[in-house]
CSV table of C-alpha atoms and ligand atoms in Angstrom, one decimal:
chain,number,residue,atom,x,y,z
E,1,UNK,CA,168.4,32.3,133.6
E,2,UNK,CA,164.8,33.4,132.9
E,3,UNK,CA,162.6,30.9,130.9
E,4,UNK,CA,160.8,32.6,128.1
E,5,UNK,CA,157.5,30.9,128.3
E,6,UNK,CA,156.3,32.1,124.8
E,7,UNK,CA,159.2,30.1,123.2
E,8,UNK,CA,157.7,26.9,124.5
E,9,UNK,CA,154.0,27.4,123.6
E,10,UNK,CA,152.1,26.0,120.6
E,11,UNK,CA,152.0,28.4,117.6
E,12,UNK,CA,148.3,27.7,116.9
E,13,UNK,CA,146.8,28.4,120.3
E,14,UNK,CA,143.2,27.8,119.2
E,15,UNK,CA,143.9,24.4,117.8
E,16,UNK,CA,145.9,23.5,120.9
E,17,UNK,CA,143.0,24.6,123.1
E,18,UNK,CA,140.5,22.4,121.1
E,19,UNK,CA,142.9,19.4,121.4
E,20,UNK,CA,143.3,20.0,125.2
E,21,UNK,CA,140.0,21.0,126.6
E,22,UNK,CA,136.8,18.9,126.9
E,23,UNK,CA,134.5,19.3,123.9
E,24,UNK,CA,132.0,21.2,126.2
E,25,UNK,CA,134.5,23.7,127.2
E,26,UNK,CA,136.0,24.1,123.8
E,27,UNK,CA,132.5,24.9,122.4
E,28,UNK,CA,131.7,27.3,125.2
E,29,UNK,CA,130.8,30.8,124.0
E,30,UNK,CA,131.8,34.1,125.5
E,31,UNK,CA,129.3,36.7,126.4
E,32,UNK,CA,127.9,38.5,123.3
E,33,UNK,CA,127.3,41.6,125.4
E,34,UNK,CA,130.9,41.8,126.4
E,35,UNK,CA,131.8,41.6,122.7
E,36,UNK,CA,129.6,44.5,122.0
E,37,UNK,CA,131.0,46.4,125.0
E,38,UNK,CA,134.5,46.0,123.5
E,39,UNK,CA,133.3,47.6,120.2
E,40,UNK,CA,131.7,50.5,122.0
E,41,UNK,CA,134.9,51.1,124.0
E,42,UNK,CA,136.9,51.2,120.8
E,43,UNK,CA,134.6,53.8,119.1
E,44,UNK,CA,134.6,55.9,122.3
E,45,UNK,CA,138.4,55.8,122.4
E,46,UNK,CA,138.5,56.9,118.8
E,47,UNK,CA,136.7,60.0,119.9
E,48,UNK,CA,133.1,59.2,118.8
E,49,UNK,CA,130.3,60.5,121.1
E,50,UNK,CA,128.6,57.4,122.4
E,51,UNK,CA,125.7,56.9,124.8
E,52,UNK,CA,126.5,53.5,126.2
E,53,UNK,CA,123.2,51.8,127.0
E,54,UNK,CA,124.7,48.3,126.8
E,55,UNK,CA,126.1,47.5,130.2
E,56,UNK,CA,124.1,45.7,132.9
E,57,UNK,CA,126.1,47.5,135.5
E,58,UNK,CA,126.3,50.7,137.4
E,59,UNK,CA,128.9,53.4,136.8
E,60,UNK,CA,129.8,54.4,140.4
E,61,UNK,CA,130.1,58.1,139.3
E,62,UNK,CA,126.4,58.1,138.7
E,63,UNK,CA,125.3,55.3,141.1
E,64,UNK,CA,127.7,55.1,144.1
E,65,UNK,CA,127.4,52.5,146.9
E,66,UNK,CA,125.3,53.4,149.9
E,67,UNK,CA,127.5,55.5,152.2
E,68,UNK,CA,126.6,53.2,155.1
E,69,UNK,CA,127.8,50.2,153.3
E,70,UNK,CA,131.0,51.8,152.2
E,71,UNK,CA,131.9,52.9,155.7
E,72,UNK,CA,131.0,49.5,157.2
E,73,UNK,CA,133.2,47.8,154.6
E,74,UNK,CA,136.2,49.9,155.7
E,75,UNK,CA,135.4,49.2,159.4
E,76,UNK,CA,135.2,45.4,158.7
E,77,UNK,CA,138.7,45.4,157.1
E,78,UNK,CA,140.1,47.6,159.9
E,79,UNK,CA,138.6,45.2,162.5
E,80,UNK,CA,140.5,42.3,160.9
E,81,UNK,CA,137.5,40.6,159.4
E,82,UNK,CA,139.7,39.2,156.6
E,83,UNK,CA,139.9,35.5,157.0
E,84,UNK,CA,137.7,32.7,155.5
E,85,UNK,CA,134.0,33.0,156.1
E,86,UNK,CA,131.9,29.9,156.6
E,87,UNK,CA,131.1,28.4,153.1
E,88,UNK,CA,127.5,29.3,153.3
E,89,UNK,CA,128.0,32.8,154.8
E,90,UNK,CA,128.3,34.4,158.2
E,91,UNK,CA,125.4,33.7,160.6
E,92,UNK,CA,124.7,37.4,161.0
E,93,UNK,CA,124.3,37.8,157.2
E,94,UNK,CA,122.1,34.7,156.8
E,95,UNK,CA,119.9,36.0,159.6
E,96,UNK,CA,119.7,39.5,158.1
E,97,UNK,CA,118.7,38.0,154.7
E,98,UNK,CA,116.0,35.7,156.4
E,99,UNK,CA,114.7,38.8,158.2
E,100,UNK,CA,114.7,40.8,155.0
E,101,UNK,CA,112.6,38.2,153.2
E,102,UNK,CA,110.3,38.0,156.2
E,103,UNK,CA,109.8,41.8,156.4
E,104,UNK,CA,109.8,42.7,152.7
E,105,UNK,CA,108.5,39.6,150.9
E,106,UNK,CA,106.4,38.1,153.7
E,107,UNK,CA,108.3,34.8,153.6
E,108,UNK,CA,109.5,33.3,156.9
E,109,UNK,CA,112.5,31.2,155.9
E,110,UNK,CA,115.0,30.2,158.6
E,111,UNK,CA,118.6,31.3,158.3
E,112,UNK,CA,119.4,27.6,157.6
E,113,UNK,CA,117.7,28.1,154.2
E,114,UNK,CA,120.1,30.8,153.1
E,115,UNK,CA,123.4,30.1,151.2
E,116,UNK,CA,125.5,33.2,150.8
E,117,UNK,CA,127.7,33.2,147.7
E,118,UNK,CA,129.9,35.6,145.7
E,119,UNK,CA,127.1,37.3,143.7
E,120,UNK,CA,124.0,35.7,142.0
E,121,UNK,CA,126.0,33.7,139.4
E,122,UNK,CA,127.4,31.1,141.8
E,123,UNK,CA,124.0,30.0,143.2
E,124,UNK,CA,122.6,30.0,139.6
E,125,UNK,CA,125.5,27.8,138.5
E,126,UNK,CA,125.2,25.6,141.6
E,127,UNK,CA,121.5,25.1,141.0
E,128,UNK,CA,122.2,23.8,137.5
E,129,UNK,CA,125.0,21.6,139.0
E,130,UNK,CA,122.8,20.2,141.8
E,131,UNK,CA,119.8,19.2,139.7
E,132,UNK,CA,120.6,18.8,136.0
E,133,UNK,CA,122.1,15.8,134.4
E,134,UNK,CA,123.2,15.7,130.7
E,135,UNK,CA,120.0,15.2,128.6
E,136,UNK,CA,117.6,16.4,131.3
E,137,UNK,CA,114.8,18.7,130.1
E,138,UNK,CA,115.4,22.3,131.2
E,139,UNK,CA,113.2,25.3,130.4
E,140,UNK,CA,113.6,29.1,130.2
E,141,UNK,CA,111.6,31.8,128.5
E,142,UNK,CA,112.7,34.1,125.7
E,143,UNK,CA,114.3,36.6,125.9
E,144,UNK,CA,116.2,35.7,129.0
E,145,UNK,CA,119.6,36.1,130.7
E,146,UNK,CA,122.3,33.5,130.2
E,147,UNK,CA,120.3,30.3,130.3
E,148,UNK,CA,121.7,29.2,126.9
E,149,UNK,CA,125.3,29.3,128.3
E,150,UNK,CA,124.4,27.2,131.3
E,151,UNK,CA,122.3,24.7,129.2
E,152,UNK,CA,125.3,24.2,126.9
E,153,UNK,CA,127.7,23.7,129.9
E,154,UNK,CA,125.4,21.2,131.5
E,155,UNK,CA,124.4,19.4,128.3
E,156,UNK,CA,120.7,19.6,129.0
E,157,UNK,CA,117.9,19.2,126.5
E,158,UNK,CA,117.0,22.9,126.8
E,159,UNK,CA,113.6,24.3,125.7
E,160,UNK,CA,113.4,28.0,125.1
E,161,UNK,CA,109.8,29.1,125.3
E,162,UNK,CA,108.8,32.1,123.1
E,163,UNK,CA,106.9,35.0,124.5
E,164,UNK,CA,105.6,38.2,123.0
E,165,UNK,CA,105.8,41.9,123.6
E,166,UNK,CA,102.0,41.9,124.0
E,167,UNK,CA,102.5,39.6,127.1
E,168,UNK,CA,105.3,41.8,128.5
E,169,UNK,CA,107.8,39.1,127.4
E,170,UNK,CA,106.5,36.5,129.9
E,171,UNK,CA,104.9,33.2,128.8
E,172,UNK,CA,101.2,32.6,128.9
E,173,UNK,CA,100.1,30.1,131.6
E,174,UNK,CA,99.2,27.6,128.9
E,175,UNK,CA,102.6,27.8,127.2
E,176,UNK,CA,104.4,27.6,130.6
E,177,UNK,CA,102.3,24.6,131.7
E,178,UNK,CA,103.0,22.7,128.6
E,179,UNK,CA,106.7,23.4,128.8
E,180,UNK,CA,107.0,22.4,132.5
E,181,UNK,CA,105.8,18.9,131.8
E,182,UNK,CA,108.8,16.6,132.2
E,183,UNK,CA,111.2,19.4,133.0
E,184,UNK,CA,113.8,19.0,135.7
E,185,UNK,CA,114.7,22.7,136.0
E,186,UNK,CA,112.6,25.8,135.1
E,187,UNK,CA,114.5,29.1,135.0
E,188,UNK,CA,112.4,32.3,135.6
E,189,UNK,CA,113.5,35.9,136.2
E,190,UNK,CA,111.5,38.9,137.2
E,191,UNK,CA,111.9,41.9,136.9
E,192,UNK,CA,113.3,40.6,133.7
E,193,UNK,CA,116.7,41.2,132.2
E,194,UNK,CA,116.6,42.3,129.3
E,195,UNK,CA,113.1,43.7,129.1
E,196,UNK,CA,112.5,45.7,132.3
E,197,UNK,CA,109.1,44.1,132.6
E,198,UNK,CA,107.6,42.3,135.7
E,199,UNK,CA,105.7,39.0,135.8
E,200,UNK,CA,102.0,39.2,136.7
E,201,UNK,CA,100.6,37.4,139.8
E,202,UNK,CA,98.4,35.3,137.5
E,203,UNK,CA,101.2,33.9,135.3
E,204,UNK,CA,103.6,33.4,138.2
E,205,UNK,CA,100.9,31.5,140.2
E,206,UNK,CA,100.1,29.4,137.1
E,207,UNK,CA,103.8,28.5,136.8
E,208,UNK,CA,104.2,27.7,140.5
E,209,UNK,CA,101.1,25.5,140.4
E,210,UNK,CA,102.4,23.7,137.4
E,211,UNK,CA,105.7,23.0,139.2
E,212,UNK,CA,103.8,21.6,142.2
E,213,UNK,CA,101.7,19.3,139.9
E,214,UNK,CA,104.9,18.2,138.1
E,215,UNK,CA,106.5,17.2,141.4
E,216,UNK,CA,103.3,15.3,142.3
E,217,UNK,CA,103.1,13.5,138.9
E,218,UNK,CA,105.7,10.9,139.6
E,219,UNK,CA,107.7,12.0,136.6
E,220,UNK,CA,110.5,13.2,138.8
E,221,UNK,CA,111.7,16.3,140.7
E,222,UNK,CA,111.2,19.6,139.0
E,223,UNK,CA,112.9,22.7,140.5
E,224,UNK,CA,111.9,26.3,139.8
E,225,UNK,CA,114.8,28.7,140.0
E,226,UNK,CA,113.4,32.1,140.6
E,227,UNK,CA,116.0,34.8,139.9
E,228,UNK,CA,114.8,38.0,141.5
E,229,UNK,CA,118.0,40.0,141.6
E,230,UNK,CA,116.1,43.2,140.6
E,231,UNK,CA,113.2,42.8,143.0
E,232,UNK,CA,114.0,45.9,145.0
E,233,UNK,CA,114.2,48.0,141.8
E,234,UNK,CA,110.6,47.8,140.8
E,235,UNK,CA,109.1,51.2,139.8
E,236,UNK,CA,106.5,52.9,142.1
E,237,UNK,CA,103.1,51.3,141.7
E,238,UNK,CA,104.5,48.0,140.3
E,239,UNK,CA,104.3,44.9,142.5
E,240,UNK,CA,107.1,42.3,142.6
E,241,UNK,CA,105.5,38.9,143.0
E,242,UNK,CA,107.1,35.7,144.5
E,243,UNK,CA,106.1,32.2,143.6
E,244,UNK,CA,106.2,31.0,147.2
E,245,UNK,CA,104.0,33.8,148.5
E,246,UNK,CA,101.5,33.0,145.7
E,247,UNK,CA,101.6,29.2,146.0
E,248,UNK,CA,103.2,28.2,149.3
E,249,UNK,CA,103.0,24.5,148.3
E,250,UNK,CA,105.8,25.1,145.8
E,251,UNK,CA,108.3,26.0,148.6
E,252,UNK,CA,110.0,22.5,148.6
E,253,UNK,CA,110.9,23.0,144.9
E,254,UNK,CA,111.9,26.6,144.7
E,255,UNK,CA,115.4,28.1,144.7
E,256,UNK,CA,115.3,31.8,145.0
E,257,UNK,CA,118.4,33.7,143.7
E,258,UNK,CA,119.2,37.2,144.8
E,259,UNK,CA,122.2,39.6,145.4
E,260,UNK,CA,123.1,43.1,146.5
E,261,UNK,CA,124.7,43.5,143.1
E,262,UNK,CA,121.8,45.5,141.5
E,263,UNK,CA,119.7,46.9,144.3
E,264,UNK,CA,122.6,48.2,146.3
E,265,UNK,CA,124.5,49.3,143.1
E,266,UNK,CA,127.2,46.9,144.3
E,267,UNK,CA,128.0,44.6,141.4
E,268,UNK,CA,131.7,44.6,142.2
E,269,UNK,CA,131.4,43.6,145.8
E,270,UNK,CA,130.2,40.1,145.0
E,271,UNK,CA,127.5,39.3,147.6
E,272,UNK,CA,124.6,37.2,146.6
E,273,UNK,CA,122.7,34.2,147.9
E,274,UNK,CA,120.2,31.4,147.3
E,275,UNK,CA,117.2,30.9,149.6
E,276,UNK,CA,116.1,27.3,149.4
E,277,UNK,CA,114.8,24.5,151.6
E,278,UNK,CA,117.3,23.4,154.2
E,279,UNK,CA,117.4,19.8,152.8
E,280,UNK,CA,118.9,21.3,149.6
E,281,UNK,CA,120.8,24.2,151.2
E,282,UNK,CA,123.3,21.8,152.7
E,283,UNK,CA,124.3,20.4,149.3
E,284,UNK,CA,124.6,23.9,147.8
E,285,UNK,CA,126.8,24.9,150.7
E,286,UNK,CA,129.1,21.9,150.1
E,287,UNK,CA,129.3,22.7,146.3
E,288,UNK,CA,130.0,26.4,146.9
E,289,UNK,CA,132.6,25.5,149.4
E,290,UNK,CA,134.4,23.2,146.9
E,291,UNK,CA,134.3,26.0,144.3
E,292,UNK,CA,135.4,28.6,146.8
E,293,UNK,CA,132.6,30.9,145.5
E,294,UNK,CA,131.8,32.4,148.9
E,295,UNK,CA,131.4,36.1,149.3
E,296,UNK,CA,134.4,38.0,150.8
E,297,UNK,CA,134.2,38.3,154.5
E,298,UNK,CA,134.4,42.1,154.9
E,299,UNK,CA,131.6,42.5,152.4
E,300,UNK,CA,129.5,40.0,154.3
E,301,UNK,CA,130.1,41.8,157.6
E,302,UNK,CA,129.2,45.2,156.1
E,303,UNK,CA,126.2,43.9,154.2
E,304,UNK,CA,124.8,42.3,157.4
E,305,UNK,CA,125.2,45.5,159.4
E,306,UNK,CA,123.8,47.6,156.7
E,307,UNK,CA,120.7,45.4,156.2
E,308,UNK,CA,120.1,45.5,160.0
E,309,UNK,CA,120.5,49.3,160.4
E,310,UNK,CA,117.0,50.6,160.8
E,311,UNK,CA,115.8,52.4,157.6
E,312,UNK,CA,119.2,52.4,155.9
E,313,UNK,CA,118.2,50.1,153.0
E,314,UNK,CA,114.8,51.9,152.5
E,315,UNK,CA,116.4,55.3,152.3
E,316,UNK,CA,119.0,54.1,149.8
E,317,UNK,CA,116.6,52.1,147.8
E,318,UNK,CA,114.1,55.0,147.4
E,319,UNK,CA,116.9,57.2,146.0
E,320,UNK,CA,118.2,54.4,143.6
E,321,UNK,CA,114.7,53.6,142.3
E,322,UNK,CA,114.1,57.3,141.7
E,323,UNK,CA,117.3,58.0,139.8
E,324,UNK,CA,117.0,54.8,137.8
E,325,UNK,CA,113.3,55.5,137.1
E,326,UNK,CA,114.1,59.1,136.1
E,327,UNK,CA,116.4,57.8,133.4
E,328,UNK,CA,114.2,55.0,132.2
E,329,UNK,CA,111.1,57.2,132.0
E,330,UNK,CA,113.0,59.9,130.1
E,331,UNK,CA,114.2,57.3,127.6
E,332,UNK,CA,110.7,55.9,127.3
E,333,UNK,CA,109.0,59.3,126.9
E,334,UNK,CA,111.7,60.3,124.4
E,335,UNK,CA,111.1,57.1,122.3
E,336,UNK,CA,107.4,57.5,122.5
E,337,UNK,CA,107.7,61.1,121.3
E,338,UNK,CA,109.6,59.9,118.3
E,339,UNK,CA,106.9,57.3,117.7
E,340,UNK,CA,104.2,60.1,117.9
E,341,UNK,CA,106.1,61.8,115.0
E,342,UNK,CA,105.5,58.7,112.9
E,343,UNK,CA,109.0,57.3,113.3
E,344,UNK,CA,109.4,53.5,113.4
E,345,UNK,CA,110.2,53.0,117.1
E,346,UNK,CA,108.5,51.6,120.1
E,347,UNK,CA,109.1,50.9,123.8
E,348,UNK,CA,107.5,49.2,126.8
E,349,UNK,CA,106.9,51.4,129.9
E,350,UNK,CA,109.5,50.7,132.5
E,351,UNK,CA,108.4,48.4,135.4
E,352,UNK,CA,111.5,47.2,137.1
E,353,UNK,CA,115.3,46.7,136.9
E,354,UNK,CA,117.6,49.0,135.0
E,355,UNK,CA,116.3,48.2,131.5
E,356,UNK,CA,114.0,49.4,128.8
E,357,UNK,CA,112.6,47.3,125.9
E,358,UNK,CA,113.2,49.4,122.8
E,359,UNK,CA,112.1,48.5,119.2
E,360,UNK,CA,113.3,49.8,115.9
E,361,UNK,CA,110.6,48.6,113.5
E,362,UNK,CA,112.7,48.4,110.3
E,363,UNK,CA,113.2,44.6,109.9
E,364,UNK,CA,112.2,43.7,106.4
E,365,UNK,CA,111.8,47.3,105.4
E,366,UNK,CA,115.4,48.4,105.5
E,367,UNK,CA,117.4,45.8,107.5
E,368,UNK,CA,117.4,42.0,107.6
E,369,UNK,CA,118.7,41.6,111.1
E,370,UNK,CA,118.8,43.2,114.6
E,371,UNK,CA,122.6,43.1,114.3
E,372,UNK,CA,122.5,45.4,111.2
E,373,UNK,CA,120.2,47.8,113.1
E,374,UNK,CA,122.4,47.7,116.1
E,375,UNK,CA,125.5,48.7,114.0
E,376,UNK,CA,123.5,51.5,112.3
E,377,UNK,CA,122.4,53.0,115.6
E,378,UNK,CA,125.9,52.7,117.0
E,379,UNK,CA,127.9,54.0,114.0
E,380,UNK,CA,125.5,56.7,112.8
E,381,UNK,CA,123.9,57.9,116.1
E,382,UNK,CA,126.4,56.8,118.8
E,383,UNK,CA,123.6,55.0,120.5
E,384,UNK,CA,124.8,51.6,121.9
E,385,UNK,CA,122.2,49.0,122.6
E,386,UNK,CA,122.0,45.2,122.9
E,387,UNK,CA,119.9,43.2,120.6
E,388,UNK,CA,117.6,40.5,122.1
E,389,UNK,CA,119.7,38.0,120.3
E,390,UNK,CA,122.1,38.3,123.1
E,391,UNK,CA,119.3,36.9,125.3
E,392,UNK,CA,118.9,33.7,123.3
E,393,UNK,CA,116.2,35.0,120.9
E,394,UNK,CA,116.8,34.0,117.3
E,395,UNK,CA,113.8,35.8,115.7
E,396,UNK,CA,114.7,39.1,114.1
E,397,UNK,CA,112.0,41.4,115.6
E,398,UNK,CA,113.8,44.7,116.0
E,399,UNK,CA,113.8,44.6,119.8
E,400,UNK,CA,116.7,45.8,121.9
E,401,UNK,CA,117.7,46.3,125.5
E,402,UNK,CA,118.6,49.7,126.7
E,403,UNK,CA,120.3,49.8,130.1
E,404,UNK,CA,120.6,53.0,132.1
E,405,UNK,CA,123.2,52.0,134.8
E,406,UNK,CA,126.1,53.7,133.1
E,407,UNK,CA,124.6,57.0,131.8
E,408,UNK,CA,123.6,60.5,133.1
E,409,UNK,CA,120.4,62.3,132.1
E,410,UNK,CA,122.5,64.5,129.8
E,411,UNK,CA,123.8,61.3,128.1
E,412,UNK,CA,120.2,60.3,127.5
E,413,UNK,CA,119.2,63.7,126.1
E,414,UNK,CA,122.1,63.4,123.7
E,415,UNK,CA,121.1,59.9,122.6
E,416,UNK,CA,117.5,60.9,122.0
E,417,UNK,CA,118.5,63.8,119.9
E,418,UNK,CA,120.9,61.8,117.8
E,419,UNK,CA,118.4,58.9,117.5
E,420,UNK,CA,115.7,61.3,116.3
E,421,UNK,CA,118.0,62.9,113.8
E,422,UNK,CA,119.1,59.5,112.4
E,423,UNK,CA,115.5,58.2,112.1
E,424,UNK,CA,114.3,61.4,110.4
E,425,UNK,CA,117.1,61.2,107.9
E,426,UNK,CA,116.2,57.5,107.4
Q,1,PLP,C1,118.8,38.4,135.8
Q,1,PLP,C2,120.2,38.4,136.4
Q,1,PLP,N1,120.5,37.4,137.2
Q,1,PLP,C3,121.8,37.3,137.7
Q,1,PLP,C4,122.8,38.2,137.4
Q,1,PLP,C5,124.1,38.0,138.0
Q,1,PLP,O1,124.3,38.9,139.1
Q,1,PLP,P1,125.7,38.9,139.9
Q,1,PLP,O2,126.5,40.0,139.3
Q,1,PLP,O3,125.3,39.1,141.3
Q,1,PLP,O4,126.4,37.6,139.7
Q,1,PLP,C6,122.5,39.2,136.5
Q,1,PLP,C7,123.5,40.2,136.1
Q,1,PLP,O5,123.4,40.9,135.2
Q,1,PLP,C8,121.2,39.3,136.0
Q,1,PLP,O6,120.8,40.3,135.1
């Protein structure tokens, strides 16, 4: 006889979940961006023309994997590289990452500093788990990616530090210094999701120096988590800075987070890593091992071989930066042309990542919230964007993230035309 599970389950699932899970997990929120993506999908399925600028991902039809990576992935599976990898990654990959950081970022870490994981999220989660106790002060800057969710999960006393468009959505050195006092974990990301802007050497050095001072103050350890998953996607002429290059004395306190997800257009392969001092790496390895969040072995073998193939990454990266940049610059130019017509929009010139900061300046005039503007753009123009509220900002400023990873140039032309028509109609 087959047991019908549904007959034995509580009728009010939500109430049963609340009674069963811990309060922290019961209160955990899902991703707002995924909620918006669901709405976009429904409208598209209903036949509406939509340019989907919401997803922080690559559509493989527009942005395929590097050929050399795909081929090596097949080879690895065929060669039987399919058992458990070491919990902190295959030695060949850890060495390839240490070499990459030495050659591209001028940082000579040993392979013992590298902890390979399944994408960038596990080392981010592990960093919170390693250093943050409930009630500890943690800091991130607004807008920013996902820190609110982690702060809620770890019960920290989280401080969101505001920034402004005039400062490229990074903090001033003064604001960052004040915030870092007493903090146990400082979360920083550049190139920044959601804005597509890049931190200046001056501000990053100021933050790194403040972290060193905090650690020497006797108040307790203060870790800087530097999330640079878009570092290899900076636009030509833009420099990606690193806190350890600028202020080497901060090396004992910095966890660098990175992945092939974005700069190899490989979000689904799940290869990421932390680079951190060996005295901390060993704890991260143990934690990642218990969670089982290691990267799949064939992906590790293929990534190591691809990174070590002379010129392979540079050739791929140049193409990717060009095709991402072409889309970002077309969107930016299009928005600025609408602005030149006197329409209430603005944008910040693309610097890095796959995002453009886009503003519709109608708060107070016609709309009360970013959410109302978002729906108007989606429903009336088929232009799907993500409000900065999805990045922990509460202020209603009319700023949105546009992401180009899932669209063609033709999609962008269509979006600009429909956007212009909607704004002119008012
Ligand atoms: C700033 C930032 N960090 C980390 C991640 C997570 O990357 P992964 O897919 O490798 O876990 C993302 C993904 O969108 C991101 O934007």
